[in-house]
Each structure stands twice: as structure tokens, then as C-alpha cells.
Short mmCIF file of C-alpha atoms (C1' of nucleotides) in Angstrom, two decimals:
data_model
loop_
_atom_site.label_atom_id
_atom_site.label_comp_id
_atom_site.label_asym_id
_atom_site.label_seq_id
_atom_site.Cartn_x
_atom_site.Cartn_y
_atom_site.Cartn_z
CA UNK R 1 0.15 -0.34 0.00
CA UNK R 2 2.66 2.45 0.85
CA UNK R 3 1.74 5.21 0.70
CA UNK R 4 -1.82 5.82 -0.13
CA UNK R 5 -3.26 8.30 -2.65
CA UNK R 6 -3.57 11.51 -0.47
CA UNK R 7 -0.83 11.17 1.38
CA UNK R 8 -1.31 12.31 5.25
CA UNK R 9 0.05 15.18 6.22
CA UNK R 10 1.79 14.55 9.16
CA UNK R 11 3.26 11.02 9.89
CA UNK R 12 2.75 8.62 12.64
CA UNK R 13 5.65 9.46 13.90
CA UNK R 14 5.18 13.89 13.60
CA UNK R 15 1.97 12.78 15.38
CA UNK R 16 3.31 11.39 18.08
CA UNK R 17 5.50 14.39 18.77
CA UNK R 18 3.33 16.70 18.58
CA UNK R 19 1.30 15.00 21.48
CA UNK R 20 4.42 14.93 23.12
CA UNK R 21 5.03 18.55 23.06
CA UNK R 22 1.71 19.42 23.53
CA UNK R 23 1.55 17.26 27.11
CA UNK R 24 5.32 18.50 28.04
CA UNK R 25 4.01 22.20 27.31
CA UNK R 26 0.78 21.61 29.73
CA UNK R 27 3.09 20.70 32.67
CA UNK R 28 5.95 23.74 32.08
CA UNK R 29 3.68 26.34 30.81
CA UNK R 30 6.93 27.70 28.90
CA UNK R 31 8.82 26.45 25.62
CA UNK R 32 9.62 22.93 25.60
CA UNK R 33 13.47 21.22 25.49
CA UNK R 34 14.69 18.76 23.37
CA UNK R 35 15.81 16.60 26.02
CA UNK R 36 11.98 16.62 27.64
CA UNK R 37 11.00 15.71 24.03
CA UNK R 38 13.74 12.78 24.04
CA UNK R 39 12.66 11.58 27.63
CA UNK R 40 8.92 11.26 26.81
CA UNK R 41 9.28 10.09 23.47
CA UNK R 42 12.22 7.63 24.46
CA UNK R 43 14.42 8.42 21.80
CA UNK R 44 17.49 10.42 21.87
CA UNK R 45 18.16 13.92 21.77
CA UNK R 46 19.38 14.14 18.37
CA UNK R 47 16.58 12.48 17.02
CA UNK R 48 14.45 14.65 18.44
CA UNK R 49 16.40 17.61 16.95
CA UNK R 50 16.23 15.98 13.28
CA UNK R 51 12.52 16.22 14.01
CA UNK R 52 11.97 18.98 15.18
CA UNK R 53 13.97 20.71 12.06
CA UNK R 54 10.79 19.26 10.19
CA UNK R 55 7.85 19.76 12.50
CA UNK R 56 9.18 23.42 11.89
CA UNK R 57 9.57 22.98 7.90
CA UNK R 58 5.19 21.91 7.72
CA UNK R 59 5.08 25.01 10.29
CA UNK R 60 3.34 22.86 13.32
CA UNK R 61 5.75 23.90 15.76
CA UNK R 62 8.33 27.60 16.55
CA UNK R 63 11.66 25.90 16.60
CA UNK R 64 14.49 28.23 17.51
CA UNK R 65 18.38 26.11 17.73
CA UNK R 66 18.78 26.04 21.41
CA UNK R 67 15.53 27.91 22.80
CA UNK R 68 12.93 25.02 22.74
CA UNK R 69 9.65 25.08 20.73
CA UNK R 70 6.07 25.43 20.94
CA UNK R 71 3.75 24.38 19.14
CA UNK R 72 1.79 26.82 16.86
CA UNK R 73 -1.96 27.16 16.81
CA UNK R 74 -2.01 24.37 13.68
CA UNK R 75 0.00 22.18 15.68
CA UNK R 76 -2.15 22.73 18.72
CA UNK R 77 -5.41 21.77 17.17
CA UNK R 78 -3.64 18.89 15.50
CA UNK R 79 -2.48 17.63 18.91
CA UNK R 80 -5.56 18.52 20.50
CA UNK R 81 -7.61 16.67 17.62
CA UNK R 82 -5.21 13.73 18.60
CA UNK R 83 -5.88 13.92 21.87
CA UNK R 84 -9.72 14.08 21.54
CA UNK R 85 -9.66 10.22 19.27
CA UNK R 86 -7.03 9.16 21.83
CA UNK R 87 -9.41 9.11 24.73
CA UNK R 88 -12.80 8.40 22.12
CA UNK R 89 -11.15 5.46 21.68
CA UNK R 90 -10.46 4.50 24.89
CA UNK R 91 -13.94 5.31 26.24
CA UNK R 92 -15.10 2.76 23.00
CA UNK R 93 -12.71 0.27 24.38
CA UNK R 94 -13.78 0.22 27.65
CA UNK R 95 -17.40 0.92 27.22
CA UNK R 96 -18.29 -0.66 24.09
CA UNK R 97 -15.75 -3.85 24.05
CA UNK R 98 -15.40 -4.53 27.72
CA UNK R 99 -11.69 -3.78 28.03
CA UNK R 100 -10.71 -2.65 31.42
CA UNK R 101 -8.84 1.08 32.32
CA UNK R 102 -5.68 -0.39 32.25
CA UNK R 103 -5.84 -2.01 29.24
CA UNK R 104 -6.62 0.38 26.87
CA UNK R 105 -3.68 3.06 26.45
CA UNK R 106 -1.79 0.81 23.80
CA UNK R 107 -4.24 0.26 21.61
CA UNK R 108 -5.72 3.61 21.78
CA UNK R 109 -2.49 4.96 20.74
CA UNK R 110 -2.70 2.90 17.69
CA UNK R 111 -6.38 3.56 16.75
CA UNK R 112 -5.72 7.36 17.26
CA UNK R 113 -3.65 7.58 14.05
CA UNK R 114 -6.28 6.16 11.83
CA UNK R 115 -7.88 9.08 9.87
CA UNK R 116 -10.17 9.06 7.33
CA UNK R 117 -14.19 11.45 6.88
CA UNK R 118 -16.16 11.65 9.58
CA UNK R 119 -14.63 8.69 11.77
CA UNK R 120 -14.51 10.62 14.67
CA UNK R 121 -17.61 12.31 14.43
CA UNK R 122 -19.33 9.31 14.06
CA UNK R 123 -17.72 7.65 16.82
CA UNK R 124 -17.85 9.82 19.05
CA UNK R 125 -22.28 10.01 18.02
CA UNK R 126 -22.12 6.45 19.05
CA UNK R 127 -20.61 7.10 22.20
CA UNK R 128 -22.63 9.71 22.97
CA UNK R 129 -20.55 12.44 23.19
CA UNK R 130 -18.91 11.27 26.37
CA UNK R 131 -16.98 14.13 27.68
CA UNK R 132 -14.25 12.29 29.78
CA UNK R 133 -12.15 9.37 29.09
CA UNK R 134 -11.73 6.45 31.09
CA UNK R 135 -9.34 7.54 33.15
CA UNK R 136 -11.81 10.48 34.14
CA UNK R 137 -9.41 12.83 31.47
CA UNK R 138 -11.44 15.22 29.52
CA UNK R 139 -12.14 14.90 25.73
CA UNK R 140 -11.96 17.81 23.89
CA UNK R 141 -14.70 18.59 21.33
CA UNK R 142 -14.82 18.68 17.67
CA UNK R 143 -13.90 22.17 17.99
CA UNK R 144 -11.21 21.58 20.39
CA UNK R 145 -12.36 22.61 23.54
CA UNK R 146 -12.01 21.65 27.04
CA UNK R 147 -14.59 20.38 29.40
CA UNK R 148 -13.52 22.04 32.96
CA UNK R 149 -13.73 19.48 35.96
CA UNK R 150 -13.42 20.64 39.54
CA UNK R 151 -11.20 18.33 41.23
CA UNK R 152 -8.33 17.96 43.74
CA UNK R 153 -5.84 15.38 44.80
CA UNK R 154 -7.47 13.42 47.29
CA UNK R 155 -4.50 14.29 49.70
CA UNK R 156 -5.63 18.39 49.91
CA UNK R 157 -8.83 16.88 51.64
CA UNK R 158 -9.71 18.15 54.94
CA UNK R 159 -10.99 15.21 57.69
CA UNK R 160 -14.80 15.25 57.41
CA UNK R 161 -14.71 16.37 53.29
CA UNK R 162 -16.73 13.49 51.18
CA UNK R 163 -15.98 13.21 47.25
CA UNK R 164 -16.25 11.36 44.13
CA UNK R 165 -13.44 9.55 42.41
CA UNK R 166 -13.00 11.85 39.04
CA UNK R 167 -9.93 10.87 37.42
CA UNK R 168 -5.97 9.49 37.51
CA UNK R 169 -3.10 11.89 37.59
CA UNK R 170 -1.27 8.50 37.28
CA UNK R 171 -2.11 5.73 34.14
CA UNK R 172 -0.15 3.01 34.91
CA UNK R 173 -1.19 -0.89 34.99
CA UNK R 174 0.13 -0.99 38.22
CA UNK R 175 -1.77 2.17 39.99
CA UNK R 176 -5.40 1.42 37.99
CA UNK R 177 -4.75 -2.48 38.89
CA UNK R 178 -3.93 -1.54 42.73
CA UNK R 179 -7.46 0.46 42.53
CA UNK R 180 -9.29 -1.83 40.95
CA UNK R 181 -8.09 -4.04 44.41
CA UNK R 182 -9.08 -1.68 46.20
CA UNK R 183 -12.34 -0.71 44.75
CA UNK R 184 -11.52 2.47 43.84
CA UNK R 185 -12.96 3.04 40.50
CA UNK R 186 -14.19 6.29 38.33
CA UNK R 187 -17.23 7.42 40.26
CA UNK R 188 -16.17 6.04 43.72
CA UNK R 189 -17.92 8.06 46.73
CA UNK R 190 -15.43 8.11 49.45
CA UNK R 191 -14.94 10.48 53.00
CA UNK R 192 -11.34 11.49 54.47
CA UNK R 193 -11.38 10.16 57.84
CA UNK R 194 -7.97 10.81 58.58
CA UNK R 195 -4.64 12.78 57.34
CA UNK R 196 -1.18 11.68 59.61
CA UNK R 197 1.46 14.02 58.99
CA UNK R 198 4.30 11.39 59.95
CA UNK R 199 3.82 10.22 56.09
CA UNK R 200 1.24 12.07 54.07
CA UNK R 201 -0.83 9.03 53.77
CA UNK R 202 -4.50 9.27 54.54
CA UNK R 203 -7.49 6.98 56.20
CA UNK R 204 -10.59 7.15 53.86
CA UNK R 205 -14.01 5.00 53.97
CA UNK R 206 -15.91 4.13 51.14
CA UNK R 207 -19.26 4.07 49.95
CA UNK R 208 -19.84 0.30 51.27
CA UNK R 209 -18.15 1.11 54.57
CA UNK R 210 -14.78 0.07 53.71
CA UNK R 211 -12.21 1.72 55.75
CA UNK R 212 -8.70 1.89 53.91
CA UNK R 213 -5.40 3.86 54.53
CA UNK R 214 -3.85 5.05 51.31
CA UNK R 215 0.13 6.65 50.79
CA UNK R 216 1.02 9.71 50.08
CA UNK R 217 1.56 8.50 46.23
CA UNK R 218 -2.16 7.89 45.69
CA UNK R 219 -3.24 10.31 47.73
CA UNK R 220 -1.75 12.24 45.25
CA UNK R 221 -2.22 10.30 42.02
CA UNK R 222 -6.15 10.51 42.98
CA UNK R 223 -8.20 13.20 42.29
CA UNK R 224 -11.78 13.63 43.48
CA UNK R 225 -14.36 16.37 43.51
CA UNK R 226 -15.46 17.05 46.74
CA UNK R 227 -19.38 16.87 47.52
CA UNK Y 1 9.13 -22.71 19.69
CA UNK Y 2 9.95 -19.48 21.07
CA UNK Y 3 9.85 -18.31 17.89
CA UNK Y 4 6.32 -18.93 17.38
CA UNK Y 5 5.42 -17.00 20.75
CA UNK Y 6 7.54 -14.48 19.61
CA UNK Y 7 5.02 -11.89 18.24
CA UNK Y 8 5.65 -11.73 14.45
CA UNK Y 9 7.54 -8.66 13.56
CA UNK Y 10 5.33 -7.53 10.58
CA UNK Y 11 5.19 -4.06 9.42
CA UNK Y 12 1.68 -2.54 7.50
CA UNK Y 13 3.59 -2.49 4.66
CA UNK Y 14 4.41 -6.14 4.92
CA UNK Y 15 0.97 -7.14 6.46
CA UNK Y 16 -0.52 -5.09 3.15
CA UNK Y 17 2.00 -7.34 0.45
CA UNK Y 18 0.64 -10.60 2.03
CA UNK Y 19 -2.71 -9.60 1.70
CA UNK Y 20 -2.36 -8.95 -2.03
CA UNK Y 21 -0.63 -12.00 -2.13
CA UNK Y 22 -3.36 -14.12 -0.90
CA UNK Y 23 -5.79 -12.24 -2.77
CA UNK Y 24 -3.64 -12.87 -5.72
CA UNK Y 25 -3.30 -16.60 -4.85
CA UNK Y 26 -7.40 -17.17 -4.86
CA UNK Y 27 -8.26 -15.64 -7.84
CA UNK Y 28 -5.23 -17.86 -10.04
CA UNK Y 29 -4.71 -21.15 -8.01
CA UNK Y 30 -0.79 -20.88 -8.79
CA UNK Y 31 2.01 -19.21 -8.12
CA UNK Y 32 1.67 -15.44 -8.37
CA UNK Y 33 4.06 -13.16 -10.67
CA UNK Y 34 5.71 -10.20 -9.26
CA UNK Y 35 4.24 -7.58 -11.85
CA UNK Y 36 0.56 -9.39 -10.85
CA UNK Y 37 1.46 -8.23 -7.10
CA UNK Y 38 2.75 -4.48 -8.53
CA UNK Y 39 -0.53 -4.41 -10.21
CA UNK Y 40 -2.33 -4.89 -6.99
CA UNK Y 41 -0.29 -2.99 -5.31
CA UNK Y 42 -0.11 -0.28 -7.04
CA UNK Y 43 3.86 0.06 -6.88
CA UNK Y 44 6.37 -1.00 -9.05
CA UNK Y 45 8.00 -4.38 -9.77
CA UNK Y 46 11.48 -3.27 -8.51
CA UNK Y 47 9.46 -2.56 -4.84
CA UNK Y 48 7.90 -5.85 -5.37
CA UNK Y 49 10.73 -8.30 -5.75
CA UNK Y 50 12.43 -6.20 -3.06
CA UNK Y 51 9.68 -6.90 -0.85
CA UNK Y 52 9.39 -10.23 -1.56
CA UNK Y 53 13.57 -11.18 -0.10
CA UNK Y 54 11.88 -9.93 2.82
CA UNK Y 55 9.10 -11.81 3.29
CA UNK Y 56 10.68 -14.92 2.27
CA UNK Y 57 13.66 -13.89 5.02
CA UNK Y 58 10.64 -14.10 7.21
CA UNK Y 59 9.52 -17.17 5.89
CA UNK Y 60 6.26 -15.72 5.33
CA UNK Y 61 6.49 -16.73 1.57
CA UNK Y 62 8.18 -18.94 -0.78
CA UNK Y 63 9.98 -17.63 -3.66
CA UNK Y 64 12.68 -18.51 -6.45
CA UNK Y 65 13.75 -15.87 -8.31
CA UNK Y 66 11.58 -15.81 -11.46
CA UNK Y 67 9.11 -18.16 -10.20
CA UNK Y 68 6.90 -16.11 -8.33
CA UNK Y 69 5.55 -16.53 -5.54
CA UNK Y 70 3.12 -18.57 -2.62
CA UNK Y 71 1.95 -17.78 0.71
CA UNK Y 72 3.71 -20.24 3.19
CA UNK Y 73 1.50 -21.60 6.04
CA UNK Y 74 2.18 -18.70 8.29
CA UNK Y 75 1.44 -16.43 6.14
CA UNK Y 76 -1.39 -17.45 5.39
CA UNK Y 77 -2.23 -17.40 8.54
CA UNK Y 78 -1.21 -14.06 9.13
CA UNK Y 79 -3.17 -12.97 5.58
CA UNK Y 80 -6.50 -14.51 6.98
CA UNK Y 81 -6.13 -12.66 10.20
CA UNK Y 82 -5.65 -9.39 8.71
CA UNK Y 83 -8.69 -10.06 6.09
CA UNK Y 84 -11.02 -11.14 8.98
CA UNK Y 85 -10.09 -8.12 11.33
CA UNK Y 86 -10.36 -6.19 8.15
CA UNK Y 87 -13.69 -7.47 7.33
CA UNK Y 88 -14.92 -7.03 11.11
CA UNK Y 89 -14.04 -3.29 11.21
CA UNK Y 90 -15.87 -2.79 8.19
CA UNK Y 91 -19.19 -4.40 10.18
CA UNK Y 92 -18.52 -1.92 12.65
CA UNK Y 93 -18.13 0.82 10.12
CA UNK Y 94 -21.26 0.73 8.51
CA UNK Y 95 -23.74 -1.30 11.80
CA UNK Y 96 -22.68 0.74 14.58
CA UNK Y 97 -21.43 3.99 13.12
CA UNK Y 98 -23.71 4.28 10.26
CA UNK Y 99 -21.10 4.68 7.71
CA UNK Y 100 -22.50 3.38 3.34
CA UNK Y 101 -21.22 0.40 2.59
CA UNK Y 102 -18.62 2.15 -0.31
CA UNK Y 103 -17.18 4.32 2.62
CA UNK Y 104 -15.35 1.57 4.53
CA UNK Y 105 -12.37 0.40 2.55
CA UNK Y 106 -10.18 2.80 3.26
CA UNK Y 107 -10.95 3.22 6.95
CA UNK Y 108 -11.16 -0.47 7.52
CA UNK Y 109 -7.13 -0.65 6.01
CA UNK Y 110 -5.92 1.22 8.55
CA UNK Y 111 -8.27 -0.30 11.56
CA UNK Y 112 -6.96 -4.06 10.41
CA UNK Y 113 -3.49 -3.22 11.14
CA UNK Y 114 -3.90 -2.67 14.89
CA UNK Y 115 -3.17 -4.86 17.01
CA UNK Y 116 -3.29 -5.80 20.59
CA UNK Y 117 -4.30 -8.64 23.17
CA UNK Y 118 -7.91 -9.24 22.49
CA UNK Y 119 -8.93 -6.66 20.49
CA UNK Y 120 -9.68 -8.63 17.27
CA UNK Y 121 -12.03 -10.88 19.70
CA UNK Y 122 -14.23 -8.57 21.57
CA UNK Y 123 -14.85 -6.61 18.34
CA UNK Y 124 -16.28 -9.97 17.05
CA UNK Y 125 -18.10 -10.65 20.06
CA UNK Y 126 -19.51 -7.12 20.10
CA UNK Y 127 -20.49 -7.41 16.75
CA UNK Y 128 -22.73 -10.63 16.88
CA UNK Y 129 -19.74 -12.90 15.32
CA UNK Y 130 -20.37 -11.57 12.28
CA UNK Y 131 -20.11 -14.02 9.27
CA UNK Y 132 -19.99 -11.85 6.80
CA UNK Y 133 -19.27 -8.27 6.13
CA UNK Y 134 -21.44 -4.96 4.22
CA UNK Y 135 -19.66 -6.38 0.92
CA UNK Y 136 -20.75 -9.75 1.12
CA UNK Y 137 -17.60 -11.31 1.45
CA UNK Y 138 -16.77 -14.22 4.04
CA UNK Y 139 -15.61 -13.43 7.63
CA UNK Y 140 -13.14 -15.94 8.48
CA UNK Y 141 -13.43 -16.98 12.29
CA UNK Y 142 -10.37 -16.67 15.13
CA UNK Y 143 -9.14 -20.04 13.53
CA UNK Y 144 -9.34 -19.02 10.05
CA UNK Y 145 -12.41 -21.43 8.91
CA UNK Y 146 -14.58 -19.53 6.18
CA UNK Y 147 -17.95 -19.57 5.94
CA UNK Y 148 -18.92 -21.04 3.03
CA UNK Y 149 -21.76 -19.22 0.86
CA UNK Y 150 -23.64 -20.53 -2.21
CA UNK Y 151 -23.68 -17.47 -4.41
CA UNK Y 152 -23.74 -17.35 -8.12
CA UNK Y 153 -23.38 -14.47 -10.66
CA UNK Y 154 -26.62 -12.78 -11.21
CA UNK Y 155 -26.32 -13.52 -14.81
CA UNK Y 156 -26.01 -17.04 -14.68
CA UNK Y 157 -29.68 -17.08 -12.95
CA UNK Y 158 -32.59 -18.60 -15.73
CA UNK Y 159 -35.65 -16.74 -16.19
CA UNK Y 160 -37.95 -17.15 -13.56
CA UNK Y 161 -35.54 -17.96 -10.70
CA UNK Y 162 -35.45 -16.10 -7.42
CA UNK Y 163 -33.05 -15.14 -5.28
CA UNK Y 164 -31.77 -12.73 -2.80
CA UNK Y 165 -28.34 -10.38 -3.43
CA UNK Y 166 -25.49 -12.29 -1.02
CA UNK Y 167 -22.16 -10.21 -2.36
CA UNK Y 168 -20.69 -8.04 -5.36
CA UNK Y 169 -17.50 -8.63 -6.98
CA UNK Y 170 -16.42 -5.47 -7.13
CA UNK Y 171 -15.72 -2.89 -4.36
CA UNK Y 172 -15.71 0.44 -6.30
CA UNK Y 173 -17.42 3.03 -4.93
CA UNK Y 174 -19.14 3.90 -8.62
CA UNK Y 175 -20.49 0.29 -8.47
CA UNK Y 176 -21.76 0.16 -4.86
CA UNK Y 177 -23.36 3.54 -5.08
CA UNK Y 178 -24.86 2.48 -8.17
CA UNK Y 179 -26.67 -0.56 -7.24
CA UNK Y 180 -28.23 2.06 -3.77
CA UNK Y 181 -29.33 4.25 -6.25
CA UNK Y 182 -31.22 0.99 -7.97
CA UNK Y 183 -32.22 -0.29 -4.67
CA UNK Y 184 -29.71 -3.33 -4.75
CA UNK Y 185 -28.85 -3.76 -1.21
CA UNK Y 186 -27.06 -6.57 0.14
CA UNK Y 187 -30.42 -9.21 1.01
CA UNK Y 188 -32.82 -7.41 -1.74
CA UNK Y 189 -35.18 -10.38 -3.16
CA UNK Y 190 -35.14 -9.92 -6.11
CA UNK Y 191 -36.79 -12.54 -9.91
CA UNK Y 192 -34.48 -12.89 -13.23
CA UNK Y 193 -37.48 -12.12 -15.83
CA UNK Y 194 -35.05 -12.24 -19.13
CA UNK Y 195 -32.20 -12.24 -20.69
CA UNK Y 196 -30.84 -10.65 -23.17
CA UNK Y 197 -28.26 -12.82 -25.25
CA UNK Y 198 -27.14 -9.72 -27.42
CA UNK Y 199 -25.18 -8.12 -25.02
CA UNK Y 200 -25.53 -10.44 -22.00
CA UNK Y 201 -27.73 -7.84 -20.31
CA UNK Y 202 -30.54 -9.22 -17.58
CA UNK Y 203 -34.04 -8.11 -17.28
CA UNK Y 204 -35.19 -8.32 -13.17
CA UNK Y 205 -37.97 -7.67 -10.69
CA UNK Y 206 -37.34 -6.50 -7.42
CA UNK Y 207 -39.54 -7.19 -4.61
CA UNK Y 208 -41.16 -3.44 -4.52
CA UNK Y 209 -42.43 -4.79 -7.81
CA UNK Y 210 -40.10 -1.99 -10.25
CA UNK Y 211 -38.27 -3.92 -12.92
CA UNK Y 212 -34.54 -2.76 -14.01
CA UNK Y 213 -32.70 -4.05 -16.89
CA UNK Y 214 -28.99 -4.36 -15.53
CA UNK Y 215 -26.02 -4.65 -17.89
CA UNK Y 216 -23.22 -7.35 -18.49
CA UNK Y 217 -21.06 -5.39 -16.08
CA UNK Y 218 -23.33 -5.52 -13.49
CA UNK Y 219 -24.70 -9.18 -14.03
CA UNK Y 220 -21.03 -10.03 -13.50
CA UNK Y 221 -20.50 -8.32 -10.31
CA UNK Y 222 -23.38 -8.69 -7.77
CA UNK Y 223 -24.00 -12.06 -6.06
CA UNK Y 224 -27.55 -13.59 -5.75
CA UNK Y 225 -28.67 -17.02 -3.41
CA UNK Y 226 -31.04 -19.01 -5.71
CA UNK Y 227 -34.00 -19.35 -3.61
"C1'" DT L 1 36.25 36.99 33.81
"C1'" DG L 2 37.14 32.25 32.46
"C1'" DT L 3 36.45 27.23 33.25
"C1'" DT L 4 33.39 23.71 33.76
"C1'" DG L 5 29.57 21.20 33.15
"C1'" DT L 6 25.05 20.48 30.98
"C1'" DT L 7 22.46 20.57 26.77
"C1'" DT L 8 21.79 20.55 22.12
"C1'" DT L 9 22.90 20.72 17.41
"C1'" DT L 10 25.95 18.32 13.59
"C1'" DA L 11 28.26 14.75 11.53
"C1'" DG L 12 27.88 10.39 9.36
"C1'" DG L 13 25.68 5.88 9.42
"C1'" DG L 14 21.89 2.25 9.27
"C1'" DT L 15 17.11 0.48 7.98
"C1'" DG L 16 12.73 -0.41 5.85
"C1'" DG L 17 10.60 1.54 2.34
"C1'" DT L 18 10.30 4.27 -2.26
"C1'" DC L 19 11.58 4.92 -6.97
"C1'" DT L 20 13.78 4.98 -11.99
"C1'" DA L 21 16.69 2.69 -15.82
"C1'" DA L 22 18.87 -0.59 -16.82
"C1'" DA L 23 20.49 -5.65 -17.34
"C1'" DA L 24 19.22 -10.79 -17.49
"C1'" DA L 25 15.97 -14.41 -17.21
"C1'" DT L 26 12.12 -16.25 -19.46
"C1'" DA L 27 8.80 -16.99 -22.65
"C1'" DA L 28 6.77 -15.95 -27.68
"C1'" DC L 29 7.14 -16.27 -32.67
"C1'" DG L 30 9.30 -17.26 -36.77
"C1'" DC A 1 16.25 -22.82 -33.47
"C1'" DG A 2 17.42 -17.49 -33.00
"C1'" DT A 3 15.34 -13.69 -32.44
"C1'" DT A 4 12.17 -10.54 -30.21
"C1'" DA A 5 9.05 -9.37 -26.66
"C1'" DT A 6 7.84 -9.61 -21.93
"C1'" DT A 7 9.19 -9.55 -17.33
"C1'" DT A 8 11.96 -9.66 -13.53
"C1'" DT A 9 15.77 -8.69 -11.04
"C1'" DT A 10 20.00 -5.33 -10.25
"C1'" DA A 11 22.16 -1.08 -9.33
"C1'" DG A 12 21.99 3.14 -7.89
"C1'" DA A 13 19.83 6.77 -5.47
"C1'" DC A 14 15.84 9.28 -2.30
"C1'" DC A 15 13.48 9.85 1.55
"C1'" DA A 16 11.64 9.77 6.75
"C1'" DC A 17 13.32 8.02 11.01
"C1'" DC A 18 16.65 6.33 14.28
"C1'" DC A 19 21.21 5.40 16.06
"C1'" DT A 20 26.57 7.01 18.14
"C1'" DA A 21 29.90 10.19 19.10
"C1'" DA A 22 32.11 14.40 18.84
"C1'" DA A 23 31.14 19.37 18.38
"C1'" DA A 24 29.51 23.74 19.19
"C1'" DA A 25 26.45 26.47 22.07
"C1'" DC A 26 24.60 27.83 26.57
"C1'" DA A 27 24.59 28.42 31.91
"C1'" DA A 28 26.69 28.06 36.70
"C1'" DC A 29 30.13 29.63 39.23
"C1'" DA A 30 34.71 30.58 41.30
#
DNA sequence: TGTTGTTTTTAGGGTGGTCTAAAAATAACG
DNA sequence: CGTTATTTTTAGACCACCCTAAAAACAACA
């Protein structure tokens, strides 16, 4: 097959770089460094530089030697569309095909690169226009607008506060499976009973009355909406 | 042993070659020529030769210079799995997302290369284990077995014969849209009224009583099951 | 300021895939 | 059979992407 008649303007690889840059820019709020991208993509800095030139050539990023990069408007839109596709496919895999929330990342990573007239919008409609993916991450709409979520890390709650699990900050299989084990799925209700300053761990009570002690690490990576 | 357990690293391109070879071998029943593959893949004969060496290296085809190629057992299994995926995704796109039967080929072409643990089987289950795709082509099961279809080209029927449309031999947008226009979707019932030996065209009556004259070309490319 | 250490870029090369043009093998025909 | 036509393979080059090693630029600090 090689080249289909209308060669995609951006290759899979380029798309992955854009997504990585978007993700990093989100966290740092300033120009993204070559090394940071290399780490995110698990590749060498030299390869990154190589790609940055190509992306700059296509006007998907602003790039000045030694000065880091920022996405252009076009690049940002492309990255947003990619994230939209990724998260919609994750919803599909979990809601329709019955995958667990820790199994879908790699598949969605492939599915997000499928392109074709109207596929995303039809998928969106089919899924009932979800606003969040199975990890609680927001899904931008077709115009690139993001739903806003009022959530905080679990370990910022005070004793007596009640909330609902709305998302996670870490997507590793280990963490997600651990949450499953604890019975802490998305939407689970809980109440914070006590905070232990010594090691920043917290004690909570779940909806079904079980009491759990969670480490600082879990408390940081679990998001809840206070209710 | 270990060799078989290791994921057979095949690239998208290699997979597409295997599928092309499978398709050609199906029709010709003997060794497939380099030129035939080049035509099918819309690429140069030189590129094909290049790829044939790689596929032979991986033991996916039997290849002797100037003698054409045949799939090995392994290659055949891979091609069959690809066709299974392609056709299942086509069912998904039409049945679930509401695409028309002439719009899904290119998308399925991309989706068929997505690989991951259990995806195909879950998709199959989700779709209700369909045996035929939206064009009436059979979908091999997980073990590579094909459903058998008793169908014949429309222009082999005799006056008075009645049948149901079960598939098409040509998948072009033009042909499929023409059929839509004529109201001849998969499952449409019809009766052959008359054959015109002069140009091999035929006259039929549809379920809703309309009478149509179809050219030899349509008669060859439309499959029906006599009832 | 100069020196040292880190980050980034360049240089040069490898692989998988593409191509065209030319050579070699096979097939067809007189 | 030999000659011609067709098919297939080789030769050589290019592109996208990857790498390592070395050079260049930048940052920190005595």
C-alpha cells in the first residue's frame, strides 16, 4: 500500500511528537526542551532535533536552535484532535468492548492515528458524546474546547470532606490495577477520615463502609471532586 | 517454539503485501507473479522484488527468482487474520457507526493493522460474531475457517429464477453507489425475468415490483443466492 | 571573567521503504 | 532454432526515521 493516494500530511511519528510536546507544554507552561521531548518519547536528543526541524518546516511548531519549542496554532489543533481521538477510542474500548481501564492505552495509541472522513465525529456520536475518558481525563470537543473539571488530589482534602473519584494522574497498569483491587473505580464515593502528617498518608471510608489507608503516592495521583 | 510465541514482527507494508498475495493466489490458484503484485499494490515491480526478498527471509512466502511466490502456512495465517480484522472493522463501521458500504474500505485498511491482546475477539463478540461483511464477503473465524456461501453471479440465473443479493465482486464506490441508486442492497430479493443474449444484459423484478435492466457488467459483479 | 558542566546540535551512518533505468532471465514466435 | 518481446531482477539513489559520537552553544560559578 505504501502511500495512499492522499498522503497524510503528518506521519504517525510526527503526530506522536506533537502529542508529546503538547503534554509537556501543558505541565511546564513555557518552551519545551529537546531533552524533555527525548525523555517523553524514549528516544535520543539527536533524533528529536532532527524531527523538530521537520515539524518547524511544516509550521507545526515554533523552533529556534537551543531555545526549545512551542506548538503553533496549527500544531496545537492537531495535537488536540489527536488527544480527542485517543480518548474517544479509550471510551470505546472500555464501554463497548469491555476492556479494563488499564488495558486500553496502547490500543488507543494506534487507533488515534486512523484518519478518515467523519470517523471521529461518528464515533463520538456512537459513544454518546462522552466528556471524559475512562481515566477521568477530559475529551476536547470537535472545536478543541475542553470540559472543565473541578477536582483536587485526594490528599488535599480535610477530615470530614466527602467526594467522588473523578480521575487519576498516573496511568500505569500497576496503579490502575491497585485501585481496582481497592475498589476505587471512577465514580466511587468516599469520605476522608484522617490525615497522617508523618508520612502524608490518609485514611478514607468508601461508600460500602470499608476503611482504607492510602499512601501519599496514591493520595497525590487520585483526583476527587468534593461534594 | 520460542519462535512462534514471539510476536511476528511484520510491518504494515509487509502485511499489505501478504494480503495482496493472498487475494491474487485465491483467483489464480498458482504462483503469483511479481507484476501481478505490483499492479495490485500500485507500485513498481522493483519494489515488489525487494519486498519479496524480505518476506521470504521471514518465511512468510516461498520465493524463487523468476518463479513467482506462494504464501507459506505462516504467511497464509497472517493474511487470513488480516482479512478477518479488515472485515470485522467494516461491519463495525457500517453497523455501528452508520457508514455506507462504499465508504468503509480505506478506514478498515488502516484499522486492520491495529494489534493488541484480544482486540479482534472482543470486537467480534461485540458485533455478534458476524459471518459476512457489508459487501457480503465471508469473515474467517478465529481459527481461519471460512463460512461457505452458495452464491452465483446474477447473470447465470435463468428466467423465472428468484434470489437474494448476497454480495458483490467489485467494491468500487461507483458500483456500490449505483447499486444503492437501483435499490439493490445486500439482502434485496429479486427475480430474473429475461436474458438478452445480444449484449448479455438481464431484466429483473425487485421485491417492490420495479423492473430493471442490468448490463452484463452488473450481472457479473452482483452475487445472488438462488431461493 | 574564564572554566567547568550540561544541553543541544551536527556529522555520519543504518534500515525499511520508495523510485527509475538498465541488465538479465524467461516466454513467444517466425 | 534464433530473434524479439515481456517479465523480473539488479543497480543506484532518495526519503523518513533512527542511532552514536563529537562538536558547539549555553549556563553556572569561582
